């Protein structure tokens, strides 16, 4: 093996090691974010159900909008927004993981 090929192989291996470490880090972050999404989903669903139950219990027009849908309380709306934000972060992390995977495959073909 010529010195140039050996140096190139080492450079590729260093890049692969770096990408592998990044993939591992992203995988851990994705797992944590997935747990956060699940927790927020449960919280939002519980709050929504509480609001719907209260609306039905009181049967008061103050609890329903013009379409007959229950009006959610501020805490419920905030939980729903937190869930949307967490889902977006999870999606971005998964996209970044895919990009790292593509880079690794490209390097391995060299």
Short mmCIF file of N, CA and C in Angstrom, two decimals:
data_model
loop_
_atom_site.label_atom_id
_atom_site.label_comp_id
_atom_site.label_asym_id
_atom_site.label_seq_id
_atom_site.Cartn_x
_atom_site.Cartn_y
_atom_site.Cartn_z
N UNK A 1 0.85 -1.17 0.00
CA UNK A 1 0.00 0.00 0.00
C UNK A 1 0.90 1.23 0.00
N UNK A 2 0.61 2.14 -0.86
CA UNK A 2 1.44 3.34 -0.96
C UNK A 2 1.11 4.30 0.18
N UNK A 3 2.04 5.17 0.53
CA UNK A 3 1.78 6.11 1.64
C UNK A 3 0.54 6.96 1.42
N UNK A 4 0.28 7.36 0.18
CA UNK A 4 -0.89 8.18 -0.12
C UNK A 4 -2.19 7.43 0.15
N UNK A 5 -2.25 6.17 -0.25
CA UNK A 5 -3.45 5.36 -0.01
C UNK A 5 -3.64 5.08 1.48
N UNK A 6 -2.52 4.85 2.16
CA UNK A 6 -2.57 4.59 3.60
C UNK A 6 -3.10 5.83 4.34
N UNK A 7 -2.62 7.01 3.96
CA UNK A 7 -3.08 8.25 4.59
C UNK A 7 -4.55 8.49 4.30
N UNK A 8 -4.97 8.21 3.06
CA UNK A 8 -6.37 8.38 2.70
C UNK A 8 -7.26 7.41 3.49
N UNK A 9 -6.79 6.18 3.66
CA UNK A 9 -7.56 5.19 4.42
C UNK A 9 -7.70 5.65 5.87
N UNK A 10 -6.62 6.19 6.43
CA UNK A 10 -6.67 6.67 7.81
C UNK A 10 -7.62 7.86 7.95
N UNK A 11 -7.61 8.75 6.96
CA UNK A 11 -8.50 9.91 6.99
C UNK A 11 -9.96 9.47 6.91
N UNK A 12 -10.23 8.52 6.05
CA UNK A 12 -11.60 8.00 5.92
C UNK A 12 -12.02 7.32 7.23
N UNK A 13 -11.12 6.54 7.81
CA UNK A 13 -11.44 5.86 9.07
C UNK A 13 -11.70 6.87 10.18
N UNK A 14 -10.93 7.95 10.22
CA UNK A 14 -11.15 9.00 11.23
C UNK A 14 -12.51 9.65 11.04
N UNK A 15 -12.89 9.91 9.78
CA UNK A 15 -14.20 10.48 9.49
C UNK A 15 -15.32 9.52 9.90
N UNK A 16 -15.12 8.24 9.61
CA UNK A 16 -16.12 7.23 9.99
C UNK A 16 -16.27 7.16 11.50
N UNK A 17 -15.15 7.21 12.21
CA UNK A 17 -15.19 7.18 13.68
C UNK A 17 -15.95 8.39 14.22
N UNK A 18 -15.69 9.55 13.64
CA UNK A 18 -16.37 10.77 14.06
C UNK A 18 -17.87 10.68 13.78
N UNK A 19 -18.22 10.20 12.59
CA UNK A 19 -19.64 10.06 12.24
C UNK A 19 -20.33 9.01 13.11
N UNK A 20 -19.61 7.96 13.44
CA UNK A 20 -20.16 6.92 14.30
C UNK A 20 -20.47 7.48 15.69
N UNK A 21 -19.55 8.28 16.21
CA UNK A 21 -19.77 8.91 17.52
C UNK A 21 -20.97 9.85 17.45
N UNK A 22 -21.07 10.60 16.36
CA UNK A 22 -22.20 11.52 16.17
C UNK A 22 -23.52 10.75 16.07
N UNK A 23 -23.51 9.64 15.35
CA UNK A 23 -24.71 8.81 15.22
C UNK A 23 -25.14 8.26 16.58
N UNK A 24 -24.19 7.85 17.38
CA UNK A 24 -24.49 7.34 18.72
C UNK A 24 -25.10 8.44 19.58
N UNK A 25 -24.52 9.62 19.52
CA UNK A 25 -25.03 10.77 20.26
C UNK A 25 -26.45 11.12 19.82
N UNK A 26 -26.68 11.13 18.52
CA UNK A 26 -28.02 11.42 18.00
C UNK A 26 -29.02 10.36 18.40
N UNK A 27 -28.59 9.11 18.41
CA UNK A 27 -29.47 8.01 18.80
C UNK A 27 -29.92 8.18 20.25
N UNK A 28 -28.99 8.52 21.11
CA UNK A 28 -29.35 8.75 22.52
C UNK A 28 -30.31 9.94 22.65
N UNK A 29 -30.02 11.02 21.89
CA UNK A 29 -30.88 12.19 21.93
C UNK A 29 -32.27 11.86 21.40
N UNK A 30 -32.33 11.07 20.33
CA UNK A 30 -33.62 10.67 19.76
C UNK A 30 -34.43 9.87 20.78
N UNK A 31 -33.77 8.96 21.49
CA UNK A 31 -34.48 8.15 22.49
C UNK A 31 -35.06 9.03 23.60
N UNK A 32 -34.28 10.01 24.05
CA UNK A 32 -34.75 10.92 25.10
C UNK A 32 -35.91 11.76 24.59
N UNK A 33 -35.78 12.25 23.37
CA UNK A 33 -36.85 13.07 22.80
C UNK A 33 -38.11 12.26 22.55
N UNK A 34 -37.97 11.00 22.15
CA UNK A 34 -39.13 10.13 21.95
C UNK A 34 -39.86 9.90 23.28
N UNK A 35 -39.10 9.74 24.35
CA UNK A 35 -39.72 9.59 25.67
C UNK A 35 -40.45 10.87 26.07
N UNK A 36 -39.84 12.02 25.75
CA UNK A 36 -40.46 13.30 26.06
C UNK A 36 -41.76 13.47 25.28
N UNK A 37 -41.75 13.10 24.00
CA UNK A 37 -42.96 13.18 23.19
C UNK A 37 -44.05 12.28 23.78
N UNK A 38 -43.69 11.08 24.17
CA UNK A 38 -44.68 10.16 24.75
C UNK A 38 -45.27 10.73 26.04
N UNK A 39 -44.41 11.30 26.88
CA UNK A 39 -44.87 11.88 28.15
C UNK A 39 -45.80 13.06 27.88
N UNK A 40 -45.41 13.94 26.95
CA UNK A 40 -46.24 15.10 26.63
C UNK A 40 -47.56 14.70 25.97
N UNK A 41 -47.52 13.63 25.18
CA UNK A 41 -48.74 13.15 24.52
C UNK A 41 -49.74 12.68 25.57
N UNK A 42 -49.25 11.95 26.56
CA UNK A 42 -50.13 11.47 27.64
C UNK A 42 -50.69 12.65 28.42
N UNK A 43 -49.82 13.62 28.73
CA UNK A 43 -50.27 14.80 29.48
C UNK A 43 -51.33 15.56 28.70
N UNK A 44 -51.09 15.80 27.42
CA UNK A 44 -52.05 16.55 26.60
C UNK A 44 -53.37 15.79 26.49
N UNK A 45 -53.29 14.48 26.30
CA UNK A 45 -54.53 13.68 26.18
C UNK A 45 -55.31 13.71 27.49
N UNK A 46 -54.60 13.60 28.62
CA UNK A 46 -55.29 13.65 29.92
C UNK A 46 -55.97 14.99 30.14
N UNK A 47 -55.27 16.08 29.81
CA UNK A 47 -55.85 17.41 29.97
C UNK A 47 -57.03 17.61 29.02
N UNK A 48 -56.90 17.13 27.80
CA UNK A 48 -58.02 17.24 26.85
C UNK A 48 -59.24 16.49 27.37
N UNK A 49 -59.00 15.29 27.88
CA UNK A 49 -60.11 14.49 28.40
C UNK A 49 -60.75 15.16 29.59
N UNK A 50 -59.95 15.77 30.45
CA UNK A 50 -60.50 16.49 31.61
C UNK A 50 -61.37 17.65 31.16
N UNK A 51 -60.89 18.38 30.14
CA UNK A 51 -61.67 19.52 29.64
C UNK A 51 -62.97 19.05 29.01
N UNK A 52 -62.92 17.97 28.25
CA UNK A 52 -64.13 17.43 27.61
C UNK A 52 -65.11 16.95 28.68
N UNK A 53 -64.60 16.27 29.68
CA UNK A 53 -65.46 15.78 30.77
C UNK A 53 -66.12 16.95 31.49
N UNK A 54 -65.33 17.99 31.78
CA UNK A 54 -65.90 19.16 32.46
C UNK A 54 -66.97 19.83 31.59
N UNK A 55 -66.70 19.93 30.30
CA UNK A 55 -67.66 20.55 29.39
C UNK A 55 -68.96 19.77 29.36
N UNK A 56 -68.84 18.45 29.32
CA UNK A 56 -70.04 17.61 29.28
C UNK A 56 -70.78 17.65 30.61
N UNK A 57 -70.02 17.66 31.69
CA UNK A 57 -70.61 17.66 33.02
C UNK A 57 -71.44 18.91 33.27
N UNK A 58 -70.90 20.04 32.88
CA UNK A 58 -71.58 21.30 33.16
C UNK A 58 -72.56 21.69 32.06
N UNK A 59 -72.40 21.10 30.88
CA UNK A 59 -73.29 21.39 29.74
C UNK A 59 -73.58 22.89 29.61
N UNK A 60 -72.57 23.66 29.79
CA UNK A 60 -72.71 25.10 29.75
C UNK A 60 -72.13 25.61 28.43
N UNK A 61 -72.79 26.55 27.81
CA UNK A 61 -72.32 27.09 26.53
C UNK A 61 -70.93 27.72 26.64
N UNK A 62 -70.52 28.09 27.84
CA UNK A 62 -69.19 28.69 28.03
C UNK A 62 -68.08 27.68 27.75
N UNK A 63 -68.39 26.40 27.79
CA UNK A 63 -67.39 25.36 27.60
C UNK A 63 -67.31 24.86 26.16
N UNK A 64 -68.16 25.38 25.28
CA UNK A 64 -68.20 24.91 23.89
C UNK A 64 -68.05 26.08 22.92
N UNK A 65 -67.44 25.81 21.77
CA UNK A 65 -67.35 26.86 20.74
C UNK A 65 -68.60 26.82 19.86
N UNK A 66 -68.59 27.63 18.81
CA UNK A 66 -69.78 27.73 17.95
C UNK A 66 -70.07 26.44 17.17
N UNK A 67 -69.08 25.53 17.11
CA UNK A 67 -69.27 24.26 16.40
C UNK A 67 -69.61 23.11 17.36
N UNK A 68 -69.80 23.45 18.63
CA UNK A 68 -70.13 22.43 19.61
C UNK A 68 -68.92 21.67 20.14
N UNK A 69 -67.73 22.14 19.78
CA UNK A 69 -66.50 21.50 20.27
C UNK A 69 -66.13 22.08 21.62
N UNK A 70 -65.57 21.26 22.51
CA UNK A 70 -65.18 21.80 23.80
C UNK A 70 -64.04 22.82 23.66
N UNK A 71 -64.10 23.84 24.48
CA UNK A 71 -63.04 24.86 24.51
C UNK A 71 -62.00 24.39 25.53
N UNK A 72 -60.76 24.26 25.07
CA UNK A 72 -59.72 23.76 25.95
C UNK A 72 -59.16 24.89 26.82
N UNK A 73 -58.81 24.54 28.02
CA UNK A 73 -58.23 25.48 28.97
C UNK A 73 -56.81 25.84 28.54
N UNK A 74 -56.28 26.92 29.08
CA UNK A 74 -54.95 27.41 28.73
C UNK A 74 -53.88 26.34 28.98
N UNK A 75 -53.99 25.62 30.08
CA UNK A 75 -53.00 24.58 30.40
C UNK A 75 -53.01 23.47 29.34
N UNK A 76 -54.18 23.12 28.87
CA UNK A 76 -54.31 22.09 27.84
C UNK A 76 -53.70 22.57 26.53
N UNK A 77 -54.01 23.81 26.16
CA UNK A 77 -53.46 24.37 24.93
C UNK A 77 -51.93 24.46 24.99
N UNK A 78 -51.41 24.82 26.15
CA UNK A 78 -49.96 24.89 26.33
C UNK A 78 -49.33 23.50 26.19
N UNK A 79 -49.97 22.49 26.76
CA UNK A 79 -49.46 21.11 26.65
C UNK A 79 -49.48 20.65 25.20
N UNK A 80 -50.50 21.04 24.47
CA UNK A 80 -50.59 20.66 23.05
C UNK A 80 -49.49 21.35 22.24
N UNK A 81 -49.18 22.60 22.56
CA UNK A 81 -48.09 23.32 21.88
C UNK A 81 -46.74 22.71 22.22
N UNK A 82 -46.55 22.34 23.48
CA UNK A 82 -45.30 21.68 23.89
C UNK A 82 -45.12 20.37 23.14
N UNK A 83 -46.21 19.64 22.98
CA UNK A 83 -46.17 18.37 22.26
C UNK A 83 -45.77 18.61 20.80
N UNK A 84 -46.36 19.59 20.15
CA UNK A 84 -46.01 19.90 18.76
C UNK A 84 -44.53 20.25 18.64
N UNK A 85 -44.04 21.06 19.56
CA UNK A 85 -42.63 21.47 19.53
C UNK A 85 -41.71 20.26 19.73
N UNK A 86 -42.06 19.40 20.66
CA UNK A 86 -41.25 18.21 20.93
C UNK A 86 -41.25 17.26 19.73
N UNK A 87 -42.40 17.12 19.09
CA UNK A 87 -42.48 16.27 17.90
C UNK A 87 -41.60 16.83 16.78
N UNK A 88 -41.55 18.15 16.65
CA UNK A 88 -40.72 18.77 15.62
C UNK A 88 -39.24 18.52 15.90
N UNK A 89 -38.83 18.66 17.15
CA UNK A 89 -37.43 18.40 17.52
C UNK A 89 -37.07 16.95 17.25
N UNK A 90 -37.97 16.03 17.58
CA UNK A 90 -37.73 14.62 17.32
C UNK A 90 -37.58 14.37 15.82
N UNK A 91 -38.44 14.97 15.04
CA UNK A 91 -38.38 14.81 13.58
C UNK A 91 -37.05 15.34 13.03
N UNK A 92 -36.61 16.49 13.53
CA UNK A 92 -35.34 17.07 13.09
C UNK A 92 -34.16 16.17 13.46
N UNK A 93 -34.21 15.58 14.64
CA UNK A 93 -33.15 14.68 15.08
C UNK A 93 -33.10 13.44 14.18
N UNK A 94 -34.25 12.90 13.86
CA UNK A 94 -34.30 11.73 12.99
C UNK A 94 -33.78 12.06 11.60
N UNK A 95 -34.08 13.26 11.11
CA UNK A 95 -33.57 13.69 9.81
C UNK A 95 -32.05 13.81 9.86
N UNK A 96 -31.53 14.38 10.93
CA UNK A 96 -30.08 14.50 11.09
C UNK A 96 -29.41 13.13 11.15
N UNK A 97 -30.07 12.18 11.80
CA UNK A 97 -29.53 10.82 11.86
C UNK A 97 -29.46 10.20 10.47
N UNK A 98 -30.48 10.44 9.65
CA UNK A 98 -30.48 9.93 8.28
C UNK A 98 -29.33 10.54 7.48
N UNK A 99 -29.08 11.83 7.67
CA UNK A 99 -27.98 12.49 6.97
C UNK A 99 -26.63 11.90 7.36
N UNK A 100 -26.45 11.61 8.64
CA UNK A 100 -25.20 10.99 9.10
C UNK A 100 -25.05 9.60 8.49
N UNK A 101 -26.14 8.87 8.43
CA UNK A 101 -26.11 7.53 7.83
C UNK A 101 -25.71 7.60 6.36
N UNK A 102 -26.25 8.56 5.63
CA UNK A 102 -25.89 8.73 4.22
C UNK A 102 -24.42 9.06 4.08
N UNK A 103 -23.90 9.93 4.93
CA UNK A 103 -22.48 10.28 4.90
C UNK A 103 -21.61 9.06 5.16
N UNK A 104 -22.00 8.25 6.14
CA UNK A 104 -21.23 7.03 6.45
C UNK A 104 -21.20 6.08 5.26
N UNK A 105 -22.33 5.88 4.62
CA UNK A 105 -22.40 4.99 3.47
C UNK A 105 -21.53 5.51 2.34
N UNK A 106 -21.55 6.82 2.14
CA UNK A 106 -20.72 7.42 1.08
C UNK A 106 -19.24 7.21 1.37
N UNK A 107 -18.85 7.37 2.61
CA UNK A 107 -17.44 7.18 2.97
C UNK A 107 -17.02 5.73 2.81
N UNK A 108 -17.90 4.82 3.14
CA UNK A 108 -17.54 3.39 3.05
C UNK A 108 -17.38 2.94 1.61
N UNK A 109 -18.01 3.66 0.68
CA UNK A 109 -17.87 3.31 -0.73
C UNK A 109 -16.53 3.78 -1.31
N UNK A 110 -15.85 4.67 -0.62
CA UNK A 110 -14.59 5.21 -1.12
C UNK A 110 -13.46 4.20 -0.97
#
